mmCIF file with all atom_site columns, C-alpha atoms in Angstrom:
data_model
loop_
_atom_site.group_PDB
_atom_site.id
_atom_site.type_symbol
_atom_site.label_atom_id
_atom_site.label_alt_id
_atom_site.label_comp_id
_atom_site.label_asym_id
_atom_site.label_entity_id
_atom_site.label_seq_id
_atom_site.pdbx_PDB_ins_code
_atom_site.Cartn_x
_atom_site.Cartn_y
_atom_site.Cartn_z
_atom_site.occupancy
_atom_site.B_iso_or_equiv
_atom_site.pdbx_formal_charge
_atom_site.auth_seq_id
_atom_site.auth_comp_id
_atom_site.auth_asym_id
_atom_site.auth_atom_id
_atom_site.pdbx_PDB_model_num
ATOM 1   C CA . UNK A 1 1   ? -0.018  0.567  -0.167  1.00 66.00 ? 577 UNK A CA 1
ATOM 2   C CA . UNK A 1 2   ? 1.426   3.438  -0.765  1.00 79.00 ? 578 UNK A CA 1
ATOM 3   C CA . UNK A 1 3   ? 1.228   6.778  1.152   1.00 90.00 ? 579 UNK A CA 1
ATOM 4   C CA . UNK A 1 4   ? 1.852   9.808  -0.859  1.00 94.00 ? 580 UNK A CA 1
ATOM 5   C CA . UNK A 1 5   ? 2.589   13.156 0.807   1.00 96.00 ? 581 UNK A CA 1
ATOM 6   C CA . UNK A 1 6   ? 2.622   16.425 -0.971  1.00 97.00 ? 582 UNK A CA 1
ATOM 7   C CA . UNK A 1 7   ? 3.602   19.861 0.098   1.00 98.00 ? 583 UNK A CA 1
ATOM 8   C CA . UNK A 1 8   ? 4.813   23.038 -0.949  1.00 98.00 ? 584 UNK A CA 1
ATOM 9   C CA . UNK A 1 9   ? 1.597   24.806 -1.527  1.00 98.00 ? 585 UNK A CA 1
ATOM 10  C CA . UNK A 1 10  ? 0.870   28.515 -0.548  1.00 98.00 ? 586 UNK A CA 1
ATOM 11  C CA . UNK A 1 11  ? -0.680  31.607 -1.267  1.00 98.00 ? 587 UNK A CA 1
ATOM 12  C CA . UNK A 1 12  ? 1.778   33.856 -3.828  1.00 98.00 ? 588 UNK A CA 1
ATOM 13  C CA . UNK A 1 13  ? 1.094   36.813 -6.263  1.00 98.00 ? 589 UNK A CA 1
ATOM 14  C CA . UNK A 1 14  ? 1.385   35.917 -10.288 1.00 98.00 ? 590 UNK A CA 1
ATOM 15  C CA . UNK A 1 15  ? 4.012   35.633 -11.601 1.00 98.00 ? 591 UNK A CA 1
ATOM 16  C CA . UNK A 1 16  ? 5.768   34.132 -8.901  1.00 98.00 ? 592 UNK A CA 1
ATOM 17  C CA . UNK A 1 17  ? 6.908   30.623 -8.355  1.00 98.00 ? 593 UNK A CA 1
ATOM 18  C CA . UNK A 1 18  ? 6.293   27.528 -6.204  1.00 98.00 ? 594 UNK A CA 1
ATOM 19  C CA . UNK A 1 19  ? 7.634   24.255 -6.259  1.00 98.00 ? 595 UNK A CA 1
ATOM 20  C CA . UNK A 1 20  ? 5.208   21.403 -4.983  1.00 98.00 ? 596 UNK A CA 1
ATOM 21  C CA . UNK A 1 21  ? 6.746   18.223 -3.502  1.00 98.00 ? 597 UNK A CA 1
ATOM 22  C CA . UNK A 1 22  ? 5.433   14.566 -2.850  1.00 97.00 ? 598 UNK A CA 1
ATOM 23  C CA . UNK A 1 23  ? 7.004   12.014 -1.272  1.00 96.00 ? 599 UNK A CA 1
ATOM 24  C CA . UNK A 1 24  ? 6.215   8.360  -0.901  1.00 92.00 ? 600 UNK A CA 1
ATOM 25  C CA . UNK A 1 25  ? 5.982   5.487  1.397   1.00 88.00 ? 601 UNK A CA 1
ATOM 26  C CA . UNK A 1 26  ? 8.511   3.942  -0.652  1.00 82.00 ? 602 UNK A CA 1
ATOM 27  C CA . UNK A 1 27  ? 10.908  4.147  -3.745  1.00 83.00 ? 603 UNK A CA 1
ATOM 28  C CA . UNK A 1 28  ? 9.371   6.223  -6.315  1.00 84.00 ? 604 UNK A CA 1
ATOM 29  C CA . UNK A 1 29  ? 11.032  4.397  -9.261  1.00 82.00 ? 605 UNK A CA 1
ATOM 30  C CA . UNK A 1 30  ? 9.158   1.458  -8.087  1.00 85.00 ? 606 UNK A CA 1
ATOM 31  C CA . UNK A 1 31  ? 6.185   3.143  -9.649  1.00 90.00 ? 607 UNK A CA 1
ATOM 32  C CA . UNK A 1 32  ? 6.092   3.221  -13.464 1.00 92.00 ? 608 UNK A CA 1
ATOM 33  C CA . UNK A 1 33  ? 4.592   6.505  -13.650 1.00 94.00 ? 609 UNK A CA 1
ATOM 34  C CA . UNK A 1 34  ? 3.853   9.445  -11.232 1.00 95.00 ? 610 UNK A CA 1
ATOM 35  C CA . UNK A 1 35  ? 2.081   12.703 -12.161 1.00 96.00 ? 611 UNK A CA 1
ATOM 36  C CA . UNK A 1 36  ? 0.627   16.033 -10.699 1.00 97.00 ? 612 UNK A CA 1
ATOM 37  C CA . UNK A 1 37  ? -3.009  16.630 -11.135 1.00 97.00 ? 613 UNK A CA 1
ATOM 38  C CA . UNK A 1 38  ? -5.527  20.094 -9.932  1.00 98.00 ? 614 UNK A CA 1
ATOM 39  C CA . UNK A 1 39  ? -8.932  20.360 -9.135  1.00 97.00 ? 615 UNK A CA 1
ATOM 40  C CA . UNK A 1 40  ? -10.183 23.796 -9.000  1.00 97.00 ? 616 UNK A CA 1
ATOM 41  C CA . UNK A 1 41  ? -13.485 24.299 -6.989  1.00 92.00 ? 617 UNK A CA 1
ATOM 42  C CA . UNK A 1 42  ? -16.976 23.400 -9.020  1.00 94.00 ? 618 UNK A CA 1
ATOM 43  C CA . UNK A 1 43  ? -13.992 21.360 -11.725 1.00 95.00 ? 619 UNK A CA 1
ATOM 44  C CA . UNK A 1 44  ? -13.171 18.423 -12.600 1.00 95.00 ? 620 UNK A CA 1
ATOM 45  C CA . UNK A 1 45  ? -9.555  17.233 -11.721 1.00 94.00 ? 621 UNK A CA 1
ATOM 46  C CA . UNK A 1 46  ? -7.415  17.391 -14.612 1.00 95.00 ? 622 UNK A CA 1
ATOM 47  C CA . UNK A 1 47  ? -3.822  16.195 -15.238 1.00 95.00 ? 623 UNK A CA 1
ATOM 48  C CA . UNK A 1 48  ? -0.829  18.494 -14.989 1.00 97.00 ? 624 UNK A CA 1
ATOM 49  C CA . UNK A 1 49  ? 2.393   16.237 -15.768 1.00 97.00 ? 625 UNK A CA 1
ATOM 50  C CA . UNK A 1 50  ? 3.402   13.060 -15.694 1.00 96.00 ? 626 UNK A CA 1
ATOM 51  C CA . UNK A 1 51  ? 6.954   11.381 -15.611 1.00 96.00 ? 627 UNK A CA 1
ATOM 52  C CA . UNK A 1 52  ? 7.650   7.843  -16.509 1.00 95.00 ? 628 UNK A CA 1
ATOM 53  C CA . UNK A 1 53  ? 10.006  5.489  -14.770 1.00 92.00 ? 629 UNK A CA 1
ATOM 54  C CA . UNK A 1 54  ? 12.398  5.750  -18.230 1.00 92.00 ? 630 UNK A CA 1
ATOM 55  C CA . UNK A 1 55  ? 12.055  9.587  -17.852 1.00 93.00 ? 631 UNK A CA 1
ATOM 56  C CA . UNK A 1 56  ? 9.646   10.382 -19.978 1.00 95.00 ? 632 UNK A CA 1
ATOM 57  C CA . UNK A 1 57  ? 7.819   13.661 -19.412 1.00 96.00 ? 633 UNK A CA 1
ATOM 58  C CA . UNK A 1 58  ? 4.726   14.634 -20.444 1.00 96.00 ? 634 UNK A CA 1
ATOM 59  C CA . UNK A 1 59  ? 2.604   18.128 -19.696 1.00 97.00 ? 635 UNK A CA 1
ATOM 60  C CA . UNK A 1 60  ? -0.937  19.330 -20.549 1.00 97.00 ? 636 UNK A CA 1
ATOM 61  C CA . UNK A 1 61  ? -1.023  22.468 -22.281 1.00 97.00 ? 637 UNK A CA 1
ATOM 62  C CA . UNK A 1 62  ? -1.680  24.630 -19.664 1.00 96.00 ? 638 UNK A CA 1
ATOM 63  C CA . UNK A 1 63  ? 1.816   23.738 -17.906 1.00 96.00 ? 639 UNK A CA 1
ATOM 64  C CA . UNK A 1 64  ? 4.067   23.865 -21.047 1.00 96.00 ? 640 UNK A CA 1
ATOM 65  C CA . UNK A 1 65  ? 7.227   26.373 -21.022 1.00 96.00 ? 641 UNK A CA 1
ATOM 66  C CA . UNK A 1 66  ? 5.715   26.863 -16.963 1.00 98.00 ? 642 UNK A CA 1
ATOM 67  C CA . UNK A 1 67  ? 5.916   24.197 -15.352 1.00 98.00 ? 643 UNK A CA 1
ATOM 68  C CA . UNK A 1 68  ? 8.489   21.514 -14.997 1.00 98.00 ? 644 UNK A CA 1
ATOM 69  C CA . UNK A 1 69  ? 8.054   17.770 -13.376 1.00 98.00 ? 645 UNK A CA 1
ATOM 70  C CA . UNK A 1 70  ? 11.903  16.008 -11.734 1.00 97.00 ? 646 UNK A CA 1
ATOM 71  C CA . UNK A 1 71  ? 12.262  13.325 -9.032  1.00 95.00 ? 647 UNK A CA 1
ATOM 72  C CA . UNK A 1 72  ? 14.644  12.196 -6.796  1.00 94.00 ? 648 UNK A CA 1
ATOM 73  C CA . UNK A 1 73  ? 14.734  8.685  -6.096  1.00 89.00 ? 649 UNK A CA 1
ATOM 74  C CA . UNK A 1 74  ? 17.415  8.686  -3.180  1.00 91.00 ? 650 UNK A CA 1
ATOM 75  C CA . UNK A 1 75  ? 14.427  10.974 -1.108  1.00 94.00 ? 651 UNK A CA 1
ATOM 76  C CA . UNK A 1 76  ? 11.233  9.061  -2.625  1.00 93.00 ? 652 UNK A CA 1
ATOM 77  C CA . UNK A 1 77  ? 10.217  12.700 -4.184  1.00 95.00 ? 653 UNK A CA 1
ATOM 78  C CA . UNK A 1 78  ? 8.637   13.638 -7.380  1.00 96.00 ? 654 UNK A CA 1
ATOM 79  C CA . UNK A 1 79  ? 8.694   17.498 -7.913  1.00 98.00 ? 655 UNK A CA 1
ATOM 80  C CA . UNK A 1 80  ? 6.489   20.029 -9.834  1.00 98.00 ? 656 UNK A CA 1
ATOM 81  C CA . UNK A 1 81  ? 8.374   23.719 -10.053 1.00 98.00 ? 657 UNK A CA 1
ATOM 82  C CA . UNK A 1 82  ? 6.145   26.251 -11.242 1.00 98.00 ? 658 UNK A CA 1
ATOM 83  C CA . UNK A 1 83  ? 7.123   29.563 -12.526 1.00 98.00 ? 659 UNK A CA 1
ATOM 84  C CA . UNK A 1 84  ? 5.183   32.577 -13.627 1.00 98.00 ? 660 UNK A CA 1
ATOM 85  C CA . UNK A 1 85  ? 2.045   31.315 -11.728 1.00 98.00 ? 661 UNK A CA 1
ATOM 86  C CA . UNK A 1 86  ? -1.220  32.821 -12.918 1.00 98.00 ? 662 UNK A CA 1
ATOM 87  C CA . UNK A 1 87  ? -4.824  33.411 -11.197 1.00 97.00 ? 663 UNK A CA 1
ATOM 88  C CA . UNK A 1 88  ? -5.597  30.689 -13.010 1.00 96.00 ? 664 UNK A CA 1
ATOM 89  C CA . UNK A 1 89  ? -3.295  28.221 -11.931 1.00 98.00 ? 665 UNK A CA 1
ATOM 90  C CA . UNK A 1 90  ? -5.213  28.025 -8.501  1.00 98.00 ? 666 UNK A CA 1
ATOM 91  C CA . UNK A 1 91  ? -6.566  25.130 -7.297  1.00 98.00 ? 667 UNK A CA 1
ATOM 92  C CA . UNK A 1 92  ? -5.587  21.879 -4.862  1.00 98.00 ? 668 UNK A CA 1
ATOM 93  C CA . UNK A 1 93  ? -2.862  20.149 -6.354  1.00 98.00 ? 669 UNK A CA 1
ATOM 94  C CA . UNK A 1 94  ? -2.699  16.239 -6.089  1.00 97.00 ? 670 UNK A CA 1
ATOM 95  C CA . UNK A 1 95  ? 0.168   13.713 -6.442  1.00 96.00 ? 671 UNK A CA 1
ATOM 96  C CA . UNK A 1 96  ? -0.683  10.130 -7.884  1.00 96.00 ? 672 UNK A CA 1
ATOM 97  C CA . UNK A 1 97  ? 1.514   7.110  -8.329  1.00 94.00 ? 673 UNK A CA 1
ATOM 98  C CA . UNK A 1 98  ? 0.817   4.022  -10.354 1.00 92.00 ? 674 UNK A CA 1
ATOM 99  C CA . UNK A 1 99  ? 2.345   0.546  -11.057 1.00 88.00 ? 675 UNK A CA 1
ATOM 100 C CA . UNK A 1 100 ? 0.730   0.574  -14.603 1.00 87.00 ? 676 UNK A CA 1
ATOM 101 C CA . UNK A 1 101 ? 0.735   3.410  -16.507 1.00 84.00 ? 677 UNK A CA 1
ATOM 102 C CA . UNK A 1 102 ? -3.026  2.172  -17.552 1.00 88.00 ? 678 UNK A CA 1
ATOM 103 C CA . UNK A 1 103 ? -4.096  3.034  -14.054 1.00 89.00 ? 679 UNK A CA 1
ATOM 104 C CA . UNK A 1 104 ? -2.789  6.302  -13.253 1.00 88.00 ? 680 UNK A CA 1
ATOM 105 C CA . UNK A 1 105 ? -5.276  8.649  -12.215 1.00 87.00 ? 681 UNK A CA 1
ATOM 106 C CA . UNK A 1 106 ? -7.655  6.224  -11.713 1.00 88.00 ? 682 UNK A CA 1
ATOM 107 C CA . UNK A 1 107 ? -9.949  5.331  -8.067  1.00 81.00 ? 683 UNK A CA 1
ATOM 108 C CA . UNK A 1 108 ? -8.184  1.040  -8.593  1.00 82.00 ? 684 UNK A CA 1
ATOM 109 C CA . UNK A 1 109 ? -4.614  0.537  -9.133  1.00 81.00 ? 685 UNK A CA 1
ATOM 110 C CA . UNK A 1 110 ? -3.407  3.904  -8.294  1.00 88.00 ? 686 UNK A CA 1
ATOM 111 C CA . UNK A 1 111 ? -2.498  6.152  -5.060  1.00 91.00 ? 687 UNK A CA 1
ATOM 112 C CA . UNK A 1 112 ? -3.573  9.696  -4.102  1.00 93.00 ? 688 UNK A CA 1
ATOM 113 C CA . UNK A 1 113 ? -2.357  11.829 -1.536  1.00 95.00 ? 689 UNK A CA 1
ATOM 114 C CA . UNK A 1 114 ? -4.033  14.280 0.259   1.00 95.00 ? 690 UNK A CA 1
ATOM 115 C CA . UNK A 1 115 ? -3.363  17.724 -2.108  1.00 97.00 ? 691 UNK A CA 1
ATOM 116 C CA . UNK A 1 116 ? -1.789  20.679 -1.195  1.00 98.00 ? 692 UNK A CA 1
ATOM 117 C CA . UNK A 1 117 ? -3.717  24.187 -1.964  1.00 98.00 ? 693 UNK A CA 1
ATOM 118 C CA . UNK A 1 118 ? -1.988  26.921 -4.388  1.00 98.00 ? 694 UNK A CA 1
ATOM 119 C CA . UNK A 1 119 ? -3.688  30.182 -4.733  1.00 98.00 ? 695 UNK A CA 1
ATOM 120 C CA . UNK A 1 120 ? -2.116  32.581 -7.069  1.00 98.00 ? 696 UNK A CA 1
ATOM 121 C CA . UNK A 1 121 ? -3.508  36.599 -7.025  1.00 97.00 ? 697 UNK A CA 1
ATOM 122 C CA . UNK A 1 122 ? -3.561  38.749 -9.376  1.00 92.00 ? 698 UNK A CA 1
#
């Protein structure tokens, strides 16, 4: 059973940066894919960025050029560096991990953290 904990959220002004962290109960290298999702009030949860075990990076269009997903295997941590933040980035950000890439983001076969709030003021 996997336990994920997100941190690094906060309140910032537009144009500033935040780095989110997702720590796991085990080696992050044991997962075939990990990623970051976000959910704003009244909206569906959406994927922001993903990183596969081989190191492939996938970004949502809204994140390209501004966000970077990375990992530190020694610290069992996945990061989301967010630069040039905009008010529309305001949401709760969640970490997800899956042993099978097909199960990522699903209630069965993947694990979710509790989320960390990111608020960007104009």
